[in-house]
mmCIF file of C-alpha atoms in Angstrom:
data_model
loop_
_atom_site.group_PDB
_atom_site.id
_atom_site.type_symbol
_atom_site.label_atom_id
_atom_site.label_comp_id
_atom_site.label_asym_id
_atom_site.label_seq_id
_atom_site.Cartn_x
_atom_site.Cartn_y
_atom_site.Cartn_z
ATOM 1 C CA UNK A 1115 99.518 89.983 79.266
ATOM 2 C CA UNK A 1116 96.011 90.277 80.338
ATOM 3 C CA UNK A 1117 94.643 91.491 84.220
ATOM 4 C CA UNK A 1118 96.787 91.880 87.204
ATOM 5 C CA UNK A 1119 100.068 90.811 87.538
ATOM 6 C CA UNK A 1120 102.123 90.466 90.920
ATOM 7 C CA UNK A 1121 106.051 90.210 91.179
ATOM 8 C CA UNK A 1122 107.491 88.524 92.956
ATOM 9 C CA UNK A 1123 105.506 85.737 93.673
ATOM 10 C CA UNK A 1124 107.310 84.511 96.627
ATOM 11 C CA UNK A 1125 109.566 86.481 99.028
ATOM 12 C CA UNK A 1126 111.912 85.534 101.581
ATOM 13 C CA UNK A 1127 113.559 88.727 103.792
ATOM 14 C CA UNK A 1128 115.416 89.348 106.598
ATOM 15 C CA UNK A 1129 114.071 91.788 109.318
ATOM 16 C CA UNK A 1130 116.538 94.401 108.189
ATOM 17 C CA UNK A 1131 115.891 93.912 104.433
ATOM 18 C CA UNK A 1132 114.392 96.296 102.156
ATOM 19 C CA UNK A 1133 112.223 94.994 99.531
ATOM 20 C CA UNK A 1134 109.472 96.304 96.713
ATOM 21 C CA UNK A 1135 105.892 94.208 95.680
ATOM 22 C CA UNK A 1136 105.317 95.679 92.263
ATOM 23 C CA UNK A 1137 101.971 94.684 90.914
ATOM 24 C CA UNK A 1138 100.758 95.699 87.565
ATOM 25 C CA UNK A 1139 97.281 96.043 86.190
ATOM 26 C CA UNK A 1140 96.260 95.685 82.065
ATOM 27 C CA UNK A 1141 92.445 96.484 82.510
ATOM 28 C CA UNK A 1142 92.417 100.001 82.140
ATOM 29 C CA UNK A 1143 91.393 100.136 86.053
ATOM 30 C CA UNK A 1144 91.651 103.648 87.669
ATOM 31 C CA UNK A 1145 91.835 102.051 91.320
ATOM 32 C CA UNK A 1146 94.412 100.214 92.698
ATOM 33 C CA UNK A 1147 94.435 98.117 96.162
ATOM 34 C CA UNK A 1148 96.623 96.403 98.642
ATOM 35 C CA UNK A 1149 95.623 93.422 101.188
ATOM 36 C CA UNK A 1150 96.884 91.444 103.222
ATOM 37 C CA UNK A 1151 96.383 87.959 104.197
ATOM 38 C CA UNK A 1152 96.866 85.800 106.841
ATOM 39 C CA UNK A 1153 96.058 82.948 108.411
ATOM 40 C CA UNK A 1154 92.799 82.730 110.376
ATOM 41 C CA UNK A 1155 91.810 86.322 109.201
ATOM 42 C CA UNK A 1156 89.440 87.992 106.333
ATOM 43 C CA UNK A 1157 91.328 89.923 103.941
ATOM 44 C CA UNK A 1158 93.013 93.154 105.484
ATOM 45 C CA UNK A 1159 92.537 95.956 102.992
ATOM 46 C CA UNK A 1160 95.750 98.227 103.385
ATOM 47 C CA UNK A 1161 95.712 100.982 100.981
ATOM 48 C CA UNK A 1162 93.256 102.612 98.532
ATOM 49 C CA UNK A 1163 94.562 104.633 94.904
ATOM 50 C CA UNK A 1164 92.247 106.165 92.894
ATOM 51 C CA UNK A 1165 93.871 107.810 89.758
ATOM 52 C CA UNK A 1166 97.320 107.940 91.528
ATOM 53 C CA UNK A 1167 96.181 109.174 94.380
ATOM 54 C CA UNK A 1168 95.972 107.907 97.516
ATOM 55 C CA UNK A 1169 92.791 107.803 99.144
ATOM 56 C CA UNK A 1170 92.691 105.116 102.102
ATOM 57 C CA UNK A 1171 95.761 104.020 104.106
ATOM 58 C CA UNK A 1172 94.048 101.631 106.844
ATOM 59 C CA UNK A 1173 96.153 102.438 109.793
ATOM 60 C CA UNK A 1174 99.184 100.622 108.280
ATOM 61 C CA UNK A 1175 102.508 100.657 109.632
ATOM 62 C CA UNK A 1176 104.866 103.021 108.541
ATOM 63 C CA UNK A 1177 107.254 100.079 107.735
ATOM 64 C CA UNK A 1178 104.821 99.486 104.521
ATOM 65 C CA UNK A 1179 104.845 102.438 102.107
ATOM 66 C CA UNK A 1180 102.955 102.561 98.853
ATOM 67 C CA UNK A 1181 103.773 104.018 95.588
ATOM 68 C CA UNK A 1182 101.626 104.659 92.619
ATOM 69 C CA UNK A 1183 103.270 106.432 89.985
ATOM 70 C CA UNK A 1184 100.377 105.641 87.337
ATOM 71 C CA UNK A 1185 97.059 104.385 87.252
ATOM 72 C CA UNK A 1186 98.275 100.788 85.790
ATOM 73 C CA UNK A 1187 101.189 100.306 88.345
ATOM 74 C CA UNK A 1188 101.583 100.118 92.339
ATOM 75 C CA UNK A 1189 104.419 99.115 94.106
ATOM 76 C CA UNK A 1190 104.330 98.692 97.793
ATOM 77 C CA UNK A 1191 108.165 98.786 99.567
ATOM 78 C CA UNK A 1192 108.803 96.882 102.324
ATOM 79 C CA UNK A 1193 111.525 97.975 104.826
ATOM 80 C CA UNK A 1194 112.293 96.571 109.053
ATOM 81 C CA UNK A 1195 109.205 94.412 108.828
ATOM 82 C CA UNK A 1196 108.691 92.066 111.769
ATOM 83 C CA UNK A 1197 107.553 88.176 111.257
ATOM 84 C CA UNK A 1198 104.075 88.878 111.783
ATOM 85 C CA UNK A 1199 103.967 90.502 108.849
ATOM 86 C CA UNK A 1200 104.662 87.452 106.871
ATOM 87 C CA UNK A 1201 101.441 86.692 104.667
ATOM 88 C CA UNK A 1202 100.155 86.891 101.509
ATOM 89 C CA UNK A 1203 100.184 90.049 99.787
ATOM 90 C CA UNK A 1204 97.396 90.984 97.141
ATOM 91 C CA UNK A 1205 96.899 93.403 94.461
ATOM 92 C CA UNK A 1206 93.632 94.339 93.293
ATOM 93 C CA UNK A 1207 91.994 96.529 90.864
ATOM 94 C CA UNK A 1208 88.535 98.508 90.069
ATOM 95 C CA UNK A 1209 87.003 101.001 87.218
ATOM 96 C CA UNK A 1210 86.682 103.513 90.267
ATOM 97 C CA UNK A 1211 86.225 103.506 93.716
ATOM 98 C CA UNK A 1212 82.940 105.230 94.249
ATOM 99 C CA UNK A 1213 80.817 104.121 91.633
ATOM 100 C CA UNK A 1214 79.482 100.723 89.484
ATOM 101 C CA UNK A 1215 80.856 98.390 89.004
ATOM 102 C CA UNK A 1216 82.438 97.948 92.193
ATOM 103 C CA UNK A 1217 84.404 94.337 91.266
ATOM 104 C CA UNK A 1218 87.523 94.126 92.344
ATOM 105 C CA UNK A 1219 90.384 92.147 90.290
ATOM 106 C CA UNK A 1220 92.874 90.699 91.667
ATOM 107 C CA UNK A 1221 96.489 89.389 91.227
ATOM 108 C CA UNK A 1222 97.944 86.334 92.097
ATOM 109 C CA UNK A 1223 99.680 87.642 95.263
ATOM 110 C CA UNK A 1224 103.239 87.739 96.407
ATOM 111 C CA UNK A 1225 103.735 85.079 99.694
ATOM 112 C CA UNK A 1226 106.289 86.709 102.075
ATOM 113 C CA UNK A 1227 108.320 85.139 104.737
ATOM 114 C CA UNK A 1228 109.959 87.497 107.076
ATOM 115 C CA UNK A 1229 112.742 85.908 108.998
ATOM 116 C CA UNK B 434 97.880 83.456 96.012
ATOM 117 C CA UNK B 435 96.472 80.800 97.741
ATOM 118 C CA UNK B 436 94.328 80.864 101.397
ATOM 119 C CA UNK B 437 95.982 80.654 104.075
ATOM 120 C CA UNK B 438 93.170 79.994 106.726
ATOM 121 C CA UNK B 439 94.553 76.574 108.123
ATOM 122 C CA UNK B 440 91.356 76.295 110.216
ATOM 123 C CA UNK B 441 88.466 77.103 107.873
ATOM 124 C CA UNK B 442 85.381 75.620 107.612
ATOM 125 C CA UNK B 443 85.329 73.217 105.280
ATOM 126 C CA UNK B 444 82.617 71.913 104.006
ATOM 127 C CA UNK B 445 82.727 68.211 102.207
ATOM 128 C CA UNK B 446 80.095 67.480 98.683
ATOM 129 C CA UNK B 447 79.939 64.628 96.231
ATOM 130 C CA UNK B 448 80.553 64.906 93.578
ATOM 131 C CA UNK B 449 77.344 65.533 91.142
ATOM 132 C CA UNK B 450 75.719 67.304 94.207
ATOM 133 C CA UNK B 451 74.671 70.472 95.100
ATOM 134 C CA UNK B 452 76.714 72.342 97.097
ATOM 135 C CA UNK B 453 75.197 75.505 99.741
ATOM 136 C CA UNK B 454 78.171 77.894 101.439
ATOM 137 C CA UNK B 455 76.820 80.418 103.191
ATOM 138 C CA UNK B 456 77.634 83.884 105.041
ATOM 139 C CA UNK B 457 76.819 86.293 107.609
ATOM 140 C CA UNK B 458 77.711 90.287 107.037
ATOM 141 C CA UNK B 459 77.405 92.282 109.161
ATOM 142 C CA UNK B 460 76.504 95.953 107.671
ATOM 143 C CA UNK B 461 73.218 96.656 107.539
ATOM 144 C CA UNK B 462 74.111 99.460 105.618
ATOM 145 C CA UNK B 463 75.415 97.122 102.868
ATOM 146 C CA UNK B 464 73.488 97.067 99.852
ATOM 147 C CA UNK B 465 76.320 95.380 97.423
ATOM 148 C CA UNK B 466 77.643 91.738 97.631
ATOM 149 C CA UNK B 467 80.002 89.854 96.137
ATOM 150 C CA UNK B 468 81.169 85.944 96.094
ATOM 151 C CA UNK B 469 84.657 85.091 95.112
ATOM 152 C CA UNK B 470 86.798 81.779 94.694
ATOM 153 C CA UNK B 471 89.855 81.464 95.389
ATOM 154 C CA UNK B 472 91.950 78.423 94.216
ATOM 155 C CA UNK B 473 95.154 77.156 95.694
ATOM 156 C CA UNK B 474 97.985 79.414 93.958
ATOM 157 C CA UNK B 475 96.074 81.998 92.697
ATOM 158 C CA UNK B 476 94.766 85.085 93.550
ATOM 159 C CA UNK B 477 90.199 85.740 94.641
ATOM 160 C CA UNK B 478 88.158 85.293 91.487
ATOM 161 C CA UNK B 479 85.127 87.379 91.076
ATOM 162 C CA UNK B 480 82.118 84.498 90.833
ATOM 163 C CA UNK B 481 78.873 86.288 91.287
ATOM 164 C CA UNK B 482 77.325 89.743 92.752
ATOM 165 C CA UNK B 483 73.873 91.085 93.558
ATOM 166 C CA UNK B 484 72.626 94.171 95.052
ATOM 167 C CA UNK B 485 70.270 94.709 97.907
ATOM 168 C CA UNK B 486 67.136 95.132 95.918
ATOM 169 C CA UNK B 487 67.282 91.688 94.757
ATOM 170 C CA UNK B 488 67.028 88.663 96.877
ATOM 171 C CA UNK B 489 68.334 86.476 94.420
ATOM 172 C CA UNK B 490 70.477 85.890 91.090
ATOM 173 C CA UNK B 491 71.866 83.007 88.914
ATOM 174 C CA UNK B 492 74.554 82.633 87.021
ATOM 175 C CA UNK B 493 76.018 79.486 85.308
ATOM 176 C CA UNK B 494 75.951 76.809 87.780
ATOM 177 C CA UNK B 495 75.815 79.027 90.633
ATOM 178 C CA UNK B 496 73.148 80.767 92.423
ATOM 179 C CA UNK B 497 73.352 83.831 95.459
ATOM 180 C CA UNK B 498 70.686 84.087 97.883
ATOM 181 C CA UNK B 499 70.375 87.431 99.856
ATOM 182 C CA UNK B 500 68.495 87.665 103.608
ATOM 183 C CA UNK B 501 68.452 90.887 104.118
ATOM 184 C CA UNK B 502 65.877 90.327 107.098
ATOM 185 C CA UNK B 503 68.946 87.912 108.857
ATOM 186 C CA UNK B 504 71.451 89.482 107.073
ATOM 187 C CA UNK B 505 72.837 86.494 105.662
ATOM 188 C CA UNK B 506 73.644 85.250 101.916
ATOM 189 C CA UNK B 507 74.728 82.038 100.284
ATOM 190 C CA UNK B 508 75.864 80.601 97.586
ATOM 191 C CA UNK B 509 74.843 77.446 95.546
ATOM 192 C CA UNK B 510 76.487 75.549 93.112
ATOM 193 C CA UNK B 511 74.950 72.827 91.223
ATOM 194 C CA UNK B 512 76.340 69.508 90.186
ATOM 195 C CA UNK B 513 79.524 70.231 92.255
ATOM 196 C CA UNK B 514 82.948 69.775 90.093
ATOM 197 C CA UNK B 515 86.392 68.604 90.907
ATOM 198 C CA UNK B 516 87.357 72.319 89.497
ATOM 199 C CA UNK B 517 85.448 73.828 92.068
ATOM 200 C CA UNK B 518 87.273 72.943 95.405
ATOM 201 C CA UNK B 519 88.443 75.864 96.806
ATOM 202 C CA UNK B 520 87.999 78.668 99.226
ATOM 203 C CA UNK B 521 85.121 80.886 98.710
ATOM 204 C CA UNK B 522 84.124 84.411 100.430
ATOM 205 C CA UNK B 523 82.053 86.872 100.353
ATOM 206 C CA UNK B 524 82.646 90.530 100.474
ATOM 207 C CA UNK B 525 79.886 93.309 101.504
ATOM 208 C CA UNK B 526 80.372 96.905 100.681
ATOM 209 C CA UNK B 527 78.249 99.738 101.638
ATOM 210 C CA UNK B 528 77.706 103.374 99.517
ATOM 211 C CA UNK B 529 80.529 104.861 100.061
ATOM 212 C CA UNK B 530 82.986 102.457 101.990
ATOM 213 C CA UNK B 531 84.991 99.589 101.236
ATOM 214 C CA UNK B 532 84.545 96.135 100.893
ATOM 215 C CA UNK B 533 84.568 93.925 104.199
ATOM 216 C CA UNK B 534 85.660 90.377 103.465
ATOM 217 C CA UNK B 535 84.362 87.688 105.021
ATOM 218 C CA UNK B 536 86.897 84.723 106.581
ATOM 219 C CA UNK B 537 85.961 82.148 103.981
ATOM 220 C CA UNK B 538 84.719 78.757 103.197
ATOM 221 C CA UNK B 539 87.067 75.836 101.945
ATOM 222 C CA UNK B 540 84.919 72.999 99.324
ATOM 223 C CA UNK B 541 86.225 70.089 99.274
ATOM 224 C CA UNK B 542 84.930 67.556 96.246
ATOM 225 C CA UNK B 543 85.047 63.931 97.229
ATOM 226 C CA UNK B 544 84.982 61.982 93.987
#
């Protein structure tokens, strides 16, 4: 399987659910990113990894927590989340963060209804 | 991974014609752009990128402008395809920070 790969695609959870978004990237990437989309807004960028490490949360709710337990997976779990959070949820990934080439890669996204 | 914007822009081209999207950043500080498509189901696609030294850059079928002066940039494609309606956006990214998406443009071919 070749780039990045998102799982599930589509979500459907109750506001007391807990859930996991596990993307997975086969580009040899040492970044990792999360966004969020929604309607009538730009892409929201969420968190930053850069060789497992976390290195940007943007002011995200503690109700979203990220994991990245290597440089080729990221998981971001999902617990008491409240229907605005309902969007689209992509995965991305970069050679680095700080340097050329800057391109970002991204998955297909997971679509998640909060009920 | 589709768009979600229900109220885009949209913009409308024959198909066979030219087609022009354009956007404004913001940054002055940005000196790195990027276009990307995004189709209906799947996730941004990385189209085309140019850096703040250059004003413009081709690639196959497409074309970026950069305004540094207005800050603005756009995108051309030539002889418009049924393959390429979708939403396209542009990202910006200054040294040392992120990458600020734009709010996207949905193309629409008419055949």
């Amino acid at each position: 399987e070749t780039g990045v790969t998102q799982t599930p695609r589509h979500l459907v959870m109750g506001m007391t659910n807990k859930k996991s978004l596990k993307c997975e990237q086969h580009l040899g990437h040492n970044a990792m990113y999360w966004y969020k989309q929604s309607a009538k807004k730009p892409l929201e960028l969420m968190f930053v990894y850069s060789l497992e490490e976390r290195v940007e949360n943007n002011s995200v709710p503690s109700r979203f927590s990220p994991e990245c337990p290597n440089s080729s997976h990221l998981f971001l779990h999902l617990h008491t989340l409240q229907p605005e959070d309902s969007a689209l949820y992509l995965c991305a990934s970069s050679p680095g963060t700080g340097r050329a080439p800057y391109e970002q890669y991204f998955g297909p996204g997971t679509r998640l209804t909060v009920t | 991974g589709e768009s979600v914007g229900l109220h885009l822009p949209t913009l409308s081209v024959q198909e066979g014609d030219n087609s022009i999207i354009n956007c404004a950043y913001s940054n002055s500080a940005s000196d790195y752009f990027i276009w990307y498509k995004q189709e209906s189901g799947k996730g941004p696609q990385f189209i085309i990128d140019i850096r703040s030294n250059m004003d413009k850059r081709q690639g196959q079928r497409v074309t970026v402008l950069l305004n540094k002066t207005v800050k603005h940039l756009s995108l051309q494609i030539a002889a418009t395809q049924p393959g390429d309606s979708a939403v396209y956006f542009c990202a910006e990214k200054a040294y040392g920070q992120n990458f600020v998406f734009g709010p996207g443009t949905r193309l629409s071919v008419l055949p």
